[in-house]
Short mmCIF file of C-alpha atoms in Angstrom, two decimals:
data_model
loop_
_atom_site.label_atom_id
_atom_site.label_comp_id
_atom_site.label_asym_id
_atom_site.label_seq_id
_atom_site.Cartn_x
_atom_site.Cartn_y
_atom_site.Cartn_z
CA MET N 1 -6.38 23.13 -18.35
CA ASN N 2 -7.05 20.07 -20.41
CA THR N 3 -9.91 18.27 -18.66
CA MET N 4 -9.97 15.22 -20.86
CA ILE N 5 -9.71 11.89 -19.09
CA ILE N 6 -6.38 10.20 -19.60
CA GLU N 7 -6.24 6.46 -19.26
CA ILE N 8 -3.03 4.50 -18.82
CA SER N 9 -2.42 1.90 -21.49
CA ILE N 10 -2.76 -1.43 -19.71
CA ILE N 11 -2.66 -4.11 -22.38
CA VAL N 12 0.75 -5.49 -21.44
CA VAL N 13 0.02 -5.15 -17.74
CA LEU N 14 -3.21 -7.09 -18.08
CA ALA N 15 -1.34 -9.92 -19.73
CA SER N 16 1.29 -9.94 -17.01
CA ILE N 17 -1.26 -10.09 -14.20
CA PHE N 18 -3.33 -12.74 -15.90
CA PHE N 19 -0.40 -15.00 -16.70
CA ILE N 20 0.80 -14.76 -13.10
CA TYR N 21 -2.52 -16.22 -12.04
CA ILE N 22 -2.55 -18.83 -14.80
CA ARG N 23 0.98 -20.10 -14.26
CA LYS N 24 1.32 -19.62 -10.54
CA TRP N 25 -2.14 -20.18 -9.08
CA PRO N 26 -2.06 -23.59 -7.39
CA GLU N 27 -4.05 -26.47 -8.79
CA PRO N 28 -5.20 -29.18 -6.35
CA ASN N 29 -1.97 -31.12 -6.78
CA GLN N 30 0.40 -28.16 -6.46
CA SER N 31 1.88 -26.30 -3.49
CA GLN N 32 3.47 -22.86 -3.19
CA ASP N 33 3.66 -19.84 -0.96
CA PRO N 34 0.51 -17.79 -1.70
CA GLU N 35 1.98 -14.73 0.00
CA ILE N 36 4.78 -14.57 -2.58
CA GLU N 37 2.30 -14.76 -5.44
CA LYS N 38 0.10 -12.13 -3.83
CA LYS N 39 3.05 -9.73 -3.70
CA LYS N 40 3.91 -10.42 -7.34
CA ALA N 41 0.35 -9.70 -8.43
CA GLU N 42 0.24 -6.50 -6.38
CA GLU N 43 3.46 -5.27 -7.97
CA GLU N 44 1.88 -5.68 -11.40
CA LEU N 45 -1.37 -4.05 -10.30
CA LYS N 46 0.50 -0.93 -9.21
CA LYS N 47 0.94 -0.24 -12.92
CA HIS N 48 -2.69 -0.99 -13.68
CA ILE N 49 -4.23 2.29 -12.59
CA GLU N 50 -6.31 4.77 -14.53
CA LYS N 51 -5.28 8.39 -14.22
CA ILE N 52 -8.09 10.85 -13.71
CA SER N 53 -8.10 14.42 -14.95
CA GLN N 54 -10.93 16.39 -13.39
CA PRO N 55 -12.12 20.00 -13.59
CA PRO N 56 -9.91 22.52 -11.79
CA SER N 57 -10.81 24.36 -8.62
CA ASP N 58 -12.41 27.80 -8.61
CA ASP N 59 -9.49 28.96 -6.49
CA PRO N 60 -6.46 30.05 -8.59
CA GLU N 61 -4.12 29.28 -5.69
CA VAL N 62 -5.43 25.72 -5.52
CA ASN N 63 -5.04 25.34 -9.26
CA ASP N 64 -1.43 26.46 -8.96
CA LEU N 65 -0.82 23.83 -6.28
CA ILE N 66 -2.43 21.18 -8.48
CA GLU N 67 -0.27 22.14 -11.46
CA LYS N 68 2.91 21.90 -9.39
CA ALA N 69 1.76 18.63 -7.87
CA ASN N 70 1.02 17.25 -11.33
CA THR N 71 4.60 17.91 -12.36
CA TYR N 72 5.91 15.89 -9.43
CA PHE N 73 3.26 13.23 -10.06
CA ASN N 74 4.33 12.77 -13.67
CA GLU N 75 7.95 12.50 -12.53
CA GLU N 76 6.90 9.92 -9.89
CA GLU N 77 8.11 12.16 -7.09
CA TRP N 78 5.35 10.77 -4.91
CA LYS N 79 6.14 12.43 -1.58
CA LYS N 80 6.43 15.90 -3.10
CA ALA N 81 3.25 15.39 -5.11
CA GLU N 82 1.39 14.06 -2.08
CA LYS N 83 2.33 17.09 0.01
CA LEU N 84 0.98 19.52 -2.59
CA TYR N 85 -2.21 17.57 -3.26
CA LEU N 86 -2.88 17.51 0.49
CA LYS N 87 -2.41 21.28 0.62
CA ALA N 88 -4.80 21.69 -2.30
CA ALA N 89 -7.43 19.49 -0.64
CA ALA N 90 -7.08 21.43 2.61
CA LYS N 91 -7.63 24.74 0.81
CA ASP N 92 -10.49 23.42 -1.31
CA PRO N 93 -12.26 20.32 0.09
CA LYS N 94 -14.28 20.13 -3.13
CA CYS N 95 -11.20 19.67 -5.32
CA GLY N 96 -11.83 16.16 -6.61
CA LYS N 97 -8.60 16.12 -8.61
CA ALA N 98 -6.55 16.31 -5.41
CA TYR N 99 -8.32 13.33 -3.85
CA SER N 100 -8.15 11.30 -7.05
CA ARG N 101 -4.43 11.83 -7.41
CA LEU N 102 -3.82 11.09 -3.72
CA GLY N 103 -5.63 7.79 -4.20
CA VAL N 104 -3.47 6.95 -7.20
CA ILE N 105 -0.30 7.77 -5.24
CA TYR N 106 -1.29 5.52 -2.34
CA LEU N 107 -2.32 2.76 -4.71
CA LYS N 108 0.86 2.95 -6.79
CA THR N 109 3.18 3.04 -3.80
CA GLY N 110 1.23 0.51 -1.76
CA LYS N 111 1.65 2.97 1.10
CA ASP N 112 -1.76 2.47 2.64
CA TYR N 113 -4.71 0.89 0.89
CA GLU N 114 -7.08 2.33 3.49
CA ASP N 115 -5.85 5.82 2.63
CA ALA N 116 -6.23 5.05 -1.07
CA GLU N 117 -9.77 3.83 -0.46
CA GLU N 118 -10.72 6.93 1.51
CA ALA N 119 -9.20 9.27 -1.07
CA PHE N 120 -11.06 7.62 -3.95
CA LYS N 121 -14.31 7.55 -1.98
CA GLN N 122 -14.02 11.27 -1.34
CA ALA N 123 -13.34 11.86 -5.03
CA LEU N 124 -16.37 9.72 -5.85
CA LYS N 125 -18.61 11.85 -3.63
CA LEU N 126 -17.59 14.85 -5.69
CA ASP N 127 -17.90 13.03 -9.02
CA PRO N 128 -20.27 10.05 -8.52
CA LYS N 129 -20.49 9.13 -12.20
CA ASN N 130 -16.74 8.87 -12.80
CA GLY N 131 -16.05 5.34 -13.98
CA TYR N 132 -12.31 5.77 -13.63
CA ILE N 133 -12.65 6.20 -9.88
CA TYR N 134 -14.77 3.06 -9.67
CA ASN N 135 -12.07 1.21 -11.59
CA ASN N 136 -9.33 2.37 -9.24
CA LEU N 137 -11.39 1.44 -6.18
CA GLY N 138 -11.74 -2.00 -7.74
CA LEU N 139 -7.96 -2.25 -7.85
CA VAL N 140 -7.71 -1.20 -4.19
CA TYR N 141 -10.09 -3.97 -3.16
CA HIS N 142 -8.35 -6.49 -5.41
CA ASN N 143 -5.04 -5.75 -3.70
CA GLN N 144 -6.68 -6.35 -0.34
CA GLU N 145 -8.12 -9.64 -1.63
CA LYS N 146 -11.62 -8.24 -1.15
CA TYR N 147 -12.64 -9.80 -4.42
CA ASP N 148 -16.40 -9.40 -4.06
CA LEU N 149 -16.00 -5.66 -3.51
CA ALA N 150 -13.54 -5.50 -6.42
CA ILE N 151 -16.12 -7.17 -8.65
CA ASP N 152 -18.79 -4.72 -7.51
CA PHE N 153 -16.68 -1.68 -8.34
CA PHE N 154 -15.39 -3.03 -11.64
CA GLU N 155 -19.00 -3.70 -12.63
CA LYS N 156 -19.89 -0.12 -11.70
CA SER N 157 -16.99 1.15 -13.81
CA ILE N 158 -18.35 -0.88 -16.72
CA ARG N 159 -21.84 0.55 -16.26
CA ALA N 160 -20.30 4.02 -16.43
CA ASP N 161 -18.73 3.15 -19.79
CA PHE N 162 -19.55 -0.26 -21.23
CA ASN N 163 -17.21 0.24 -24.17
CA GLN N 164 -13.98 0.23 -22.15
CA ALA N 165 -12.52 -3.16 -23.07
CA SER N 166 -9.90 -2.95 -20.32
CA ARG N 167 -12.56 -2.82 -17.61
CA HIS N 168 -14.13 -6.05 -18.81
CA ALA N 169 -10.65 -7.57 -18.72
CA ASN N 170 -10.16 -6.29 -15.16
CA LEU N 171 -13.39 -7.98 -14.13
CA GLY N 172 -12.29 -11.19 -15.82
CA ILE N 173 -9.01 -11.17 -13.91
CA VAL N 174 -10.81 -10.91 -10.56
CA TYR N 175 -13.14 -13.76 -11.48
CA PHE N 176 -10.06 -15.75 -12.41
CA ALA N 177 -8.58 -15.06 -8.97
CA LYS N 178 -11.78 -16.48 -7.47
CA ARG N 179 -11.49 -19.50 -9.79
CA GLN N 180 -14.79 -18.61 -11.38
CA TYR N 181 -13.44 -19.45 -14.79
CA ALA N 182 -16.73 -19.37 -16.71
CA LYS N 183 -17.39 -15.80 -15.57
CA ALA N 184 -13.78 -14.87 -16.31
CA GLU N 185 -14.20 -16.25 -19.81
CA LYS N 186 -17.43 -14.30 -20.32
CA SER N 187 -15.84 -11.00 -19.30
CA LEU N 188 -12.82 -11.59 -21.51
CA LYS N 189 -15.05 -12.42 -24.46
CA ARG N 190 -16.59 -8.99 -24.04
CA ALA N 191 -13.14 -7.41 -23.89
CA VAL N 192 -12.20 -9.14 -27.15
CA SER N 193 -15.48 -8.15 -28.81
CA LEU N 194 -14.79 -4.51 -27.96
CA ASP N 195 -11.15 -4.69 -29.04
CA PRO N 196 -10.95 -7.57 -31.56
CA ASP N 197 -7.47 -6.68 -32.79
CA ASN N 198 -5.97 -6.90 -29.33
CA HIS N 199 -3.87 -10.06 -29.35
CA GLU N 200 -3.25 -9.88 -25.62
CA TYR N 201 -6.97 -10.08 -24.90
CA GLN N 202 -7.25 -12.98 -27.32
CA ASP N 203 -4.49 -14.85 -25.49
CA LEU N 204 -6.08 -14.14 -22.13
CA LEU N 205 -9.41 -15.45 -23.36
CA LYS N 206 -7.77 -18.59 -24.70
CA GLU N 207 -6.05 -19.27 -21.39
CA SER N 208 -9.27 -18.63 -19.49
CA THR N 209 -11.18 -21.08 -21.67
CA GLU N 210 -8.52 -23.74 -21.22
CA LYS N 211 -8.52 -23.20 -17.47
CA ARG N 212 -12.29 -23.54 -17.34
CA LYS N 213 -12.17 -26.82 -19.25
CA THR N 214 -9.38 -28.18 -17.04
CA HIS N 215 -11.20 -27.14 -13.89
CA ARG N 216 -14.41 -28.78 -15.09
CA SER N 217 -12.61 -32.06 -15.78
CA LEU N 218 -11.08 -32.04 -12.27
CA ILE N 219 -14.42 -31.72 -10.51
CA LYS N 220 -16.21 -34.47 -12.46
#
């Protein structure tokens, strides 16, 4: 089985999330329904998840369940995939792949963020150095508006692999949500430095810089 880590391309998604915040986040003289904007952001974040491919189980029967579940997962047949991953986890509690994929399913479907959190935490116990799991936990906490926790886990994902430009961008987006524009700008500068040809990151950085300057002028 190919055990290489597969990461979803998130450039366009990052731009979508960031521009939602930029264009929709209320300034002091604006009013809107924050619940609507929260739902919009969460819909975009469902796409912004890193897939994790981990070593197979020592049990051939469990590996067979995982393979079948993966087929349903790739076809976005979430309920069928969930059922098989749960069976795999029951047969082999040390099968990190099952927990990781269950977390992704719960995060993508918005079914239950607490279940997603628990699944990723269990996967993390089995693979404590996996930066992809830290990233996905960051997304779980972001969706729950637990921004400080999201920052903590995105930072841990960066420490696991500093050269992942997308993770710096993730961190910048959370800082933007907290209106900490200087920190958002700093994270996005790192993303651009790691991926200088990425025009989306360049645009995000530009918007972050403009927002910081506007915010500074408002509080003078």
